[in-house]
Amino acid sequence: MIDKLLITPFQKFVKIESFSGILLFIATLLALIWANSPLAHLYDLLWQYKIGITTSDFELNKPIILWINDGLMAVFFFLIGLEIKRELLIGELNTVRKASFPFFAALGGMLVPVAMFFLLNNNQSTSNAWGVPMATDIAFSLAILKLLGKRIPLGLKVFLTAFAIVDDLIAVLVIAIFYSGNIEWILLGYAAIPILILVFLSYRNIYFPYFVFIMGVLVWYLFLKSGIHPTVAGVLMAFTIPIRQKIDIKTYSRKLMGIAKDIEETCEKPILSDHQIEQIDNLEDWTSQVQSPLQHLEHKLHNWVAFFIMPVFALSNAGIKFGADINLEMPLVINIALCLIIGNSVGVSLISFIGIKLKFAELPQGVKAIQVVGISFLAGIGFTMAIFIANLAFITNPEFIDSAKIGILIGSFTSGIIGYLILRFGSRYIQHK
C-alpha cells in the first residue's frame, strides 16, 4: 500500500514532465519557423516590446523577453528549489545511500563537459560559456523515456529524476557564483532580512501564503538590482517554505469522518443548511492543515511551469535566424555540441561506474549498466537550462548567443537520438539475454 502511495505521485510527475517535453519541442519548432518566416520582424518586435512601471521615483521597465528570463524563470527556479528541498528531506536524496549514485552521475555530468569545453575552446571571448554543456533538461529526457514505455524500469526513471535534481542544484550554484554581475552587497543585505524572517517562520511551522508572496516579490526585486541573477532568489525562497504538516494524517482522517457523518445526519434540503456550510468550512480548514505547504505549492506550480513557463521560454529564446547574414562562431557550435554529446555521456557513465567500483554507490534496483549508458546520453539534452546559461554567459557578447543555441540544439538532438537507441535496443538485448 505504501509503495503505491509513493509510486503514484511519481508516475504523475513523469507524465507531466513527458508531455511538457513534447510542448517544448513544439514551441522550439514554432520559434525556429517563425524567426525564419516573412513574419520574423514580428517575432523580434514581440519579445523586445517593453512593459513595466515608470514613475518619477521608480522604474521597472523591461522587454518581454527579460520578464520571461528574469521573472517567469524565477518561478521555474522556485519550483526547482521546492523539488530539491523535498528530495533532500524526504525523497531520493535524503540519505547518503540514496543520493550517492545520482550525485556521482551529476558530478561526472559537470566535471567532464566543463573540462572538455576548456580543452577544445581556443577563443577567449567564448570561454565564459563553459557552464552551458553541464545542464540537463528533465522534461525532454523523461519524454524520451516515456516513448520507451515498459522497456524502462521505474528505478531508472527515479534515478534520472534524482540525477536531474542534483544537476539543477549544481547549476543554480554555478549561476549564483559565476554568472552574476557586479554585486551590490548592501541590497543583498536588505534581501537577507525578509529571507531570515521567512526562515524563522518556517522553523516555527508558520506559513502565510500572501505574506510569503509579498516577501518573494521584494526579494526578487532586490536580487535583480543587486547583480545576483533573480532566479537564485527563487531557489532561496523555496527553501523557506515549510514541509511539515500542522496535523498528521490520522487526526485529519478522524476529523474527516466526523464531519462527513455530521453532514450526512443533517436534514436534506434543496440547498445546504448553515450548519452544513459551517462543517464544509471546517473541512477546508482541516484540509489546509494536513497539506504540507511545500508539497501543496509544488503541486500547484508544476502544471504552470511545465505547460506554460517552459514552452514560453522556448518560444521566446529558440528563434534563431538562419539567413545568409548569420555570423556563426563554428568552433563554439562544435565545442558545445561535442561537450553535450561526448562530455555528458562519458562523464555521467564513467564517474558513476567509478563510484560503484569504489563501493561508494550502487546501481538502483532493476537498473542495468547499459541503461546507465543510455541515461548518460540523455543527460546531454541540455535545452532549457543550457539556453538559459548561454544567455547569461554572453550577456555582454550577444553575437555569440545564436552560435551557442545552435550548438545546444545539435548536441541535445543528437544526444536524445543516441540515448533513445541505446535504451531501446539495449533493453531488448537485456530481455533476450
Coordinates of C-alpha atoms in Angstrom, one line a residue:
M1 CA 0.0 0.0 0.0
I2 CA 2.8 2.4 0.9
D3 CA 4.6 1.6 -2.3
K4 CA 1.5 2.5 -4.3
L5 CA 1.2 5.8 -2.4
L6 CA 4.8 6.7 -3.2
I7 CA 4.8 5.5 -6.9
T8 CA 1.6 7.1 -8.0
P9 CA 2.7 10.7 -7.4
F10 CA 6.0 10.0 -9.1
Q11 CA 4.3 8.4 -12.1
K12 CA 2.1 11.6 -12.3
F13 CA 5.2 13.7 -12.2
V14 CA 6.8 11.7 -15.0
K15 CA 3.6 12.0 -17.1
I16 CA 3.5 15.8 -16.7
E17 CA 7.2 16.2 -17.5
S18 CA 6.9 13.9 -20.5
F19 CA 4.1 16.0 -22.0
S20 CA 6.0 19.1 -21.1
G21 CA 8.9 17.8 -23.2
I22 CA 6.5 17.4 -26.2
L23 CA 5.3 21.0 -25.7
L24 CA 8.9 22.2 -25.5
F25 CA 9.7 20.5 -28.8
I26 CA 6.6 22.1 -30.5
A27 CA 7.5 25.6 -29.0
T28 CA 11.1 25.2 -30.3
L29 CA 10.0 24.2 -33.7
L30 CA 7.5 27.1 -33.9
A31 CA 10.1 29.6 -32.8
L32 CA 12.5 28.4 -35.5
I33 CA 9.8 28.6 -38.2
W34 CA 8.6 32.0 -37.0
A35 CA 12.1 33.5 -36.8
N36 CA 12.8 32.4 -40.4
S37 CA 9.4 33.3 -41.9
P38 CA 8.2 36.5 -43.6
L39 CA 6.8 37.5 -40.1
A40 CA 10.3 37.3 -38.5
H41 CA 10.1 41.1 -37.7
L42 CA 7.1 40.5 -35.5
Y43 CA 9.0 37.8 -33.6
D44 CA 11.7 40.4 -32.7
L45 CA 9.1 43.2 -32.0
L46 CA 7.1 41.0 -29.7
W47 CA 9.9 39.9 -27.4
Q48 CA 11.6 43.3 -27.4
Y49 CA 8.4 45.2 -26.6
K50 CA 8.9 46.9 -23.2
I51 CA 6.3 46.8 -20.4
G52 CA 6.6 47.8 -16.8
I53 CA 6.1 50.6 -14.3
T54 CA 7.7 54.1 -14.7
T55 CA 7.2 56.9 -12.2
S56 CA 9.2 59.9 -11.1
D57 CA 10.8 57.9 -8.3
F58 CA 10.6 54.3 -9.5
E59 CA 11.3 52.5 -12.8
L60 CA 10.9 48.8 -13.7
N61 CA 10.6 48.7 -17.4
K62 CA 11.9 45.7 -19.3
P63 CA 11.4 43.9 -22.7
I64 CA 9.1 41.0 -22.6
I65 CA 11.9 38.5 -23.1
L66 CA 13.6 39.8 -19.9
W67 CA 10.4 39.5 -18.0
I68 CA 10.4 35.9 -19.1
N69 CA 14.1 35.2 -18.5
D70 CA 14.3 37.1 -15.2
G71 CA 10.7 36.8 -14.0
L72 CA 8.9 33.7 -15.2
M73 CA 12.2 31.7 -14.9
A74 CA 12.4 32.8 -11.2
V75 CA 9.2 30.8 -10.7
F76 CA 10.7 27.9 -12.6
F77 CA 13.7 28.0 -10.3
F78 CA 11.4 28.4 -7.3
L79 CA 9.8 25.1 -8.3
I80 CA 13.3 23.5 -8.7
G81 CA 14.1 24.7 -5.2
L82 CA 10.9 23.1 -3.8
E83 CA 11.8 19.8 -5.5
I84 CA 15.4 20.0 -4.2
K85 CA 14.3 20.6 -0.6
R86 CA 11.7 17.8 -0.8
E87 CA 14.2 15.3 -2.2
L88 CA 16.8 16.3 0.4
L89 CA 14.5 15.9 3.3
I90 CA 12.1 13.0 2.4
G91 CA 12.9 11.9 -1.1
E92 CA 15.5 10.2 -3.2
L93 CA 18.4 12.3 -1.8
N94 CA 17.6 12.1 2.0
T95 CA 20.2 9.5 2.8
V96 CA 23.8 9.1 1.6
R97 CA 22.9 5.7 0.2
K98 CA 20.1 7.1 -1.9
A99 CA 22.0 10.2 -3.0
S100 CA 25.4 8.7 -3.8
F101 CA 24.6 7.3 -7.3
P102 CA 22.8 10.3 -8.7
F103 CA 25.5 12.5 -7.0
F104 CA 28.3 10.7 -8.8
A105 CA 26.4 10.9 -12.1
A106 CA 25.8 14.7 -11.7
L107 CA 29.4 15.2 -10.7
G108 CA 30.5 13.5 -13.8
G109 CA 28.0 15.4 -15.9
M110 CA 29.5 18.6 -14.6
L111 CA 33.3 18.0 -14.5
V112 CA 33.9 16.2 -17.8
P113 CA 31.9 18.5 -20.1
V114 CA 33.5 21.6 -18.4
A115 CA 37.0 20.2 -18.7
M116 CA 36.3 19.2 -22.3
F117 CA 34.9 22.7 -23.1
F118 CA 38.1 24.4 -21.9
L119 CA 40.2 21.8 -23.7
L120 CA 38.5 22.5 -27.1
N121 CA 38.0 26.2 -26.7
N122 CA 40.5 28.4 -28.4
N123 CA 38.7 31.8 -28.2
Q124 CA 39.0 33.8 -25.0
S125 CA 35.8 35.7 -26.0
T126 CA 33.7 32.4 -25.8
S127 CA 35.3 30.9 -22.7
N128 CA 32.5 32.2 -20.4
A129 CA 30.2 29.5 -22.0
W130 CA 31.9 26.7 -20.0
G131 CA 28.7 26.2 -17.9
V132 CA 26.4 25.7 -20.9
P133 CA 27.0 21.9 -21.6
M134 CA 26.7 20.8 -18.0
A135 CA 22.9 21.3 -17.7
T136 CA 20.3 18.5 -18.2
D137 CA 16.7 19.1 -19.3
I138 CA 14.5 16.7 -17.3
A139 CA 11.4 17.3 -19.4
F140 CA 12.9 16.3 -22.7
S141 CA 14.7 13.3 -21.0
L142 CA 11.6 12.0 -19.4
A143 CA 9.7 12.5 -22.6
I144 CA 12.1 10.1 -24.4
L145 CA 11.8 7.6 -21.5
K146 CA 8.0 7.8 -21.9
L147 CA 8.4 6.8 -25.6
L148 CA 10.2 3.6 -24.4
G149 CA 7.2 2.6 -22.3
K150 CA 7.6 -0.6 -20.2
R151 CA 11.1 -1.3 -21.6
I152 CA 12.3 1.1 -18.9
P153 CA 12.2 0.1 -15.2
L154 CA 10.7 2.6 -12.7
G155 CA 14.1 2.7 -10.9
L156 CA 15.7 4.2 -14.0
K157 CA 13.1 7.0 -14.1
V158 CA 13.6 7.6 -10.4
F159 CA 17.4 7.7 -11.0
L160 CA 17.1 10.2 -13.9
T161 CA 14.8 12.5 -11.8
A162 CA 17.2 12.4 -8.8
F163 CA 20.2 12.9 -11.1
A164 CA 18.5 15.9 -12.8
I165 CA 17.6 17.5 -9.4
V166 CA 21.3 17.2 -8.2
D167 CA 22.3 18.6 -11.6
D168 CA 19.9 21.5 -11.2
L169 CA 21.3 22.2 -7.7
I170 CA 24.8 22.4 -9.1
A171 CA 23.6 24.6 -12.0
V172 CA 21.9 27.0 -9.5
L173 CA 25.2 27.3 -7.6
V174 CA 27.1 27.9 -10.8
I175 CA 24.7 30.7 -11.8
A176 CA 24.9 32.3 -8.4
I177 CA 28.7 32.2 -8.2
F178 CA 29.9 32.6 -11.8
Y179 CA 27.1 34.2 -13.8
S180 CA 26.2 37.2 -11.7
G181 CA 27.3 40.7 -12.4
N182 CA 28.8 43.3 -10.1
I183 CA 27.3 42.7 -6.7
E184 CA 25.7 45.4 -4.6
W185 CA 26.2 43.9 -1.2
I186 CA 24.0 46.5 0.6
L187 CA 21.0 45.4 -1.5
L188 CA 21.8 41.7 -0.8
G189 CA 21.9 42.6 2.9
Y190 CA 18.4 44.1 2.6
A191 CA 17.3 40.9 0.8
A192 CA 18.6 38.8 3.6
I193 CA 16.2 40.4 6.1
P194 CA 12.9 39.0 4.6
I195 CA 14.6 35.7 3.9
L196 CA 15.7 35.3 7.5
I197 CA 12.2 36.3 8.7
L198 CA 10.7 33.6 6.5
V199 CA 13.3 31.1 7.7
F200 CA 12.3 31.8 11.3
L201 CA 8.6 31.4 10.5
S202 CA 9.3 28.1 8.6
Y203 CA 11.2 26.9 11.7
R204 CA 8.2 27.6 13.8
N205 CA 6.0 26.0 11.1
I206 CA 4.1 29.2 10.4
Y207 CA 3.0 29.9 6.9
F208 CA 1.0 32.7 5.4
P209 CA 0.8 32.4 1.6
Y210 CA 0.2 36.0 0.8
F211 CA 2.9 37.2 3.1
V212 CA 5.4 34.8 1.5
F213 CA 4.3 36.1 -1.9
I214 CA 4.9 39.7 -1.0
M215 CA 8.3 38.9 0.6
G216 CA 9.2 36.8 -2.5
V217 CA 8.5 39.8 -4.9
L218 CA 10.6 42.0 -2.6
V219 CA 13.5 39.6 -2.5
W220 CA 13.3 39.0 -6.3
Y221 CA 13.5 42.8 -6.9
L222 CA 16.4 43.3 -4.5
F223 CA 18.3 40.4 -6.2
L224 CA 17.5 41.9 -9.6
K225 CA 19.1 45.2 -8.6
S226 CA 21.9 43.7 -6.6
G227 CA 23.7 41.9 -9.5
I228 CA 22.9 38.4 -8.4
H229 CA 20.6 36.8 -11.0
P230 CA 17.0 37.0 -9.6
T231 CA 16.3 33.3 -10.4
V232 CA 18.6 32.5 -7.4
A233 CA 16.1 34.3 -5.3
G234 CA 13.5 31.8 -6.4
V235 CA 15.6 28.9 -5.1
L236 CA 16.3 30.6 -1.8
M237 CA 12.6 31.5 -1.3
A238 CA 11.7 27.8 -1.9
F239 CA 13.9 26.8 1.0
T240 CA 11.9 29.0 3.3
I241 CA 8.7 27.1 2.6
P242 CA 7.7 24.7 5.5
I243 CA 7.5 21.0 4.6
R244 CA 5.9 19.8 7.8
Q245 CA 2.1 19.4 8.2
K246 CA 0.3 21.1 11.0
I247 CA -1.7 18.0 11.8
D248 CA -1.0 14.3 11.0
I249 CA -3.0 12.2 8.6
K250 CA -4.6 10.2 11.4
T251 CA -6.0 13.3 13.1
Y252 CA -7.2 14.5 9.7
S253 CA -8.9 11.2 8.9
R254 CA -10.7 11.2 12.2
K255 CA -11.9 14.8 11.7
L256 CA -12.9 14.0 8.1
M257 CA -15.1 11.0 9.2
G258 CA -16.7 13.1 12.0
I259 CA -17.5 16.0 9.6
A260 CA -18.8 13.6 6.9
K261 CA -21.1 11.8 9.5
D262 CA -22.3 15.1 10.9
I263 CA -23.2 16.5 7.4
E264 CA -24.9 13.2 6.4
E265 CA -27.1 13.3 9.6
T266 CA -28.4 16.8 9.0
C267 CA -31.7 17.3 7.3
E268 CA -31.8 17.1 3.5
K269 CA -32.8 20.3 1.8
P270 CA -32.6 21.7 -1.7
I271 CA -29.6 23.9 -0.5
L272 CA -27.0 23.5 2.2
S273 CA -28.0 24.5 5.7
D274 CA -26.0 26.9 7.8
H275 CA -24.6 24.0 9.8
Q276 CA -23.6 22.1 6.7
I277 CA -21.8 25.2 5.3
E278 CA -20.0 25.6 8.6
Q279 CA -18.9 22.0 8.5
I280 CA -17.6 22.3 5.0
D281 CA -15.6 25.4 6.1
N282 CA -14.2 23.3 8.9
L283 CA -13.3 20.6 6.3
E284 CA -11.4 23.2 4.2
D285 CA -9.6 24.4 7.3
W286 CA -8.5 20.9 8.3
T287 CA -7.6 20.1 4.8
S288 CA -5.3 23.1 4.6
Q289 CA -3.6 22.0 7.9
V290 CA -2.9 18.4 6.7
Q291 CA -1.3 19.6 3.5
S292 CA 2.4 20.3 3.5
P293 CA 2.8 23.9 2.3
L294 CA 5.8 22.8 0.2
Q295 CA 4.0 19.9 -1.3
H296 CA 0.9 22.0 -2.0
L297 CA 2.9 24.7 -3.7
E298 CA 4.8 22.2 -5.8
H299 CA 1.6 20.6 -6.9
K300 CA 0.0 23.9 -7.9
L301 CA 3.0 25.3 -9.7
H302 CA 4.1 22.1 -11.6
N303 CA 1.5 22.4 -14.3
W304 CA 2.0 26.1 -14.8
V305 CA 5.8 25.6 -15.1
A306 CA 5.5 22.5 -17.3
F307 CA 2.7 23.7 -19.6
F308 CA 3.2 27.5 -19.7
I309 CA 6.5 28.9 -18.4
M310 CA 8.9 26.4 -20.1
P311 CA 7.2 26.4 -23.5
V312 CA 7.0 30.3 -23.4
F313 CA 10.7 30.3 -22.6
A314 CA 11.5 28.0 -25.5
L315 CA 9.3 30.1 -27.9
S316 CA 11.0 33.4 -26.9
N317 CA 14.6 32.1 -26.8
A318 CA 14.9 29.4 -29.5
G319 CA 14.1 31.6 -32.5
I320 CA 17.5 31.5 -34.4
K321 CA 17.6 33.1 -37.8
F322 CA 19.4 31.0 -40.4
G323 CA 19.7 33.8 -43.0
A324 CA 22.7 34.4 -45.3
D325 CA 23.8 37.2 -42.9
I326 CA 24.1 35.0 -39.9
N327 CA 27.6 35.1 -38.4
L328 CA 28.3 31.8 -36.6
E329 CA 31.3 31.1 -34.4
M330 CA 31.6 27.5 -35.7
P331 CA 34.3 26.4 -33.2
L332 CA 31.8 27.3 -30.4
V333 CA 28.9 25.5 -32.1
I334 CA 31.1 22.3 -32.4
N335 CA 32.5 22.7 -28.9
I336 CA 29.1 22.9 -27.2
A337 CA 27.6 20.1 -29.3
L338 CA 30.5 17.8 -28.6
C339 CA 30.5 18.6 -24.9
L340 CA 26.8 17.8 -24.6
I341 CA 27.1 14.6 -26.6
I342 CA 30.5 13.2 -25.5
G343 CA 31.2 15.1 -22.3
N344 CA 28.0 14.1 -20.6
S345 CA 27.9 10.5 -21.9
V346 CA 31.5 9.9 -20.8
G347 CA 31.3 11.9 -17.6
V348 CA 28.0 10.5 -16.2
S349 CA 28.7 6.9 -17.0
L350 CA 32.4 6.9 -16.2
I351 CA 32.2 8.7 -12.8
S352 CA 29.0 6.6 -11.9
F353 CA 30.8 3.4 -12.6
I354 CA 33.9 4.6 -10.7
G355 CA 31.6 5.3 -7.7
I356 CA 30.2 1.7 -8.0
K357 CA 33.7 0.2 -8.3
L358 CA 34.9 2.0 -5.2
K359 CA 31.7 0.9 -3.4
F360 CA 30.6 4.5 -2.7
A361 CA 27.5 3.9 -4.8
E362 CA 25.3 1.1 -6.2
L363 CA 23.0 0.6 -9.1
P364 CA 19.3 1.2 -8.4
Q365 CA 17.2 -1.9 -8.2
G366 CA 16.4 -3.3 -11.6
V367 CA 18.7 -1.0 -13.5
K368 CA 21.5 -2.4 -15.7
A369 CA 24.8 -0.9 -16.7
I370 CA 23.8 -0.5 -20.4
Q371 CA 20.8 1.6 -19.3
V372 CA 23.0 3.9 -17.3
V373 CA 25.0 4.5 -20.5
G374 CA 21.7 5.3 -22.3
I375 CA 20.8 7.8 -19.5
S376 CA 24.2 9.3 -19.7
F377 CA 23.5 10.3 -23.3
L378 CA 20.1 11.7 -22.3
A379 CA 22.0 13.8 -19.8
G380 CA 23.3 15.6 -22.9
I381 CA 19.9 17.1 -23.6
G382 CA 20.6 20.4 -22.0
F383 CA 17.9 22.5 -23.8
T384 CA 16.1 24.8 -21.3
M385 CA 18.9 25.3 -18.7
A386 CA 21.6 25.3 -21.3
I387 CA 20.0 28.1 -23.3
F388 CA 19.3 30.0 -20.0
I389 CA 23.0 29.8 -19.0
A390 CA 24.1 30.7 -22.6
N391 CA 22.0 33.9 -22.3
L392 CA 23.9 34.8 -19.1
A393 CA 27.3 33.8 -20.4
F394 CA 27.0 36.1 -23.4
I395 CA 25.1 38.9 -21.9
T396 CA 28.0 41.2 -22.9
N397 CA 28.8 39.4 -26.1
P398 CA 25.3 38.8 -27.7
E399 CA 26.9 38.0 -31.1
F400 CA 27.8 34.5 -29.8
I401 CA 24.3 33.6 -28.4
D402 CA 23.0 32.2 -31.7
S403 CA 26.1 30.1 -32.1
A404 CA 25.7 28.7 -28.6
K405 CA 22.0 28.0 -29.2
I406 CA 22.7 26.1 -32.4
G407 CA 25.3 24.0 -30.6
I408 CA 22.8 23.3 -27.9
L409 CA 20.1 22.3 -30.4
I410 CA 22.5 20.0 -32.3
G411 CA 24.0 18.5 -29.2
S412 CA 20.7 18.0 -27.5
F413 CA 19.0 16.4 -30.5
T414 CA 21.9 14.0 -31.2
S415 CA 22.2 13.1 -27.5
G416 CA 18.5 12.3 -27.4
I417 CA 18.6 10.1 -30.5
I418 CA 21.6 8.1 -29.3
G419 CA 20.2 7.7 -25.8
Y420 CA 16.9 6.5 -27.2
L421 CA 18.6 3.9 -29.4
I422 CA 20.8 2.6 -26.6
L423 CA 17.8 2.3 -24.2
R424 CA 15.5 0.8 -26.8
F425 CA 17.9 -1.9 -28.2
G426 CA 19.9 -2.3 -25.1
S427 CA 16.8 -3.1 -23.1
R428 CA 15.8 -5.6 -25.8
Y429 CA 19.2 -7.2 -25.5
I430 CA 18.8 -7.5 -21.7
Q431 CA 15.4 -9.1 -22.1
H432 CA 16.6 -11.7 -24.6
K433 CA 19.7 -12.4 -22.5

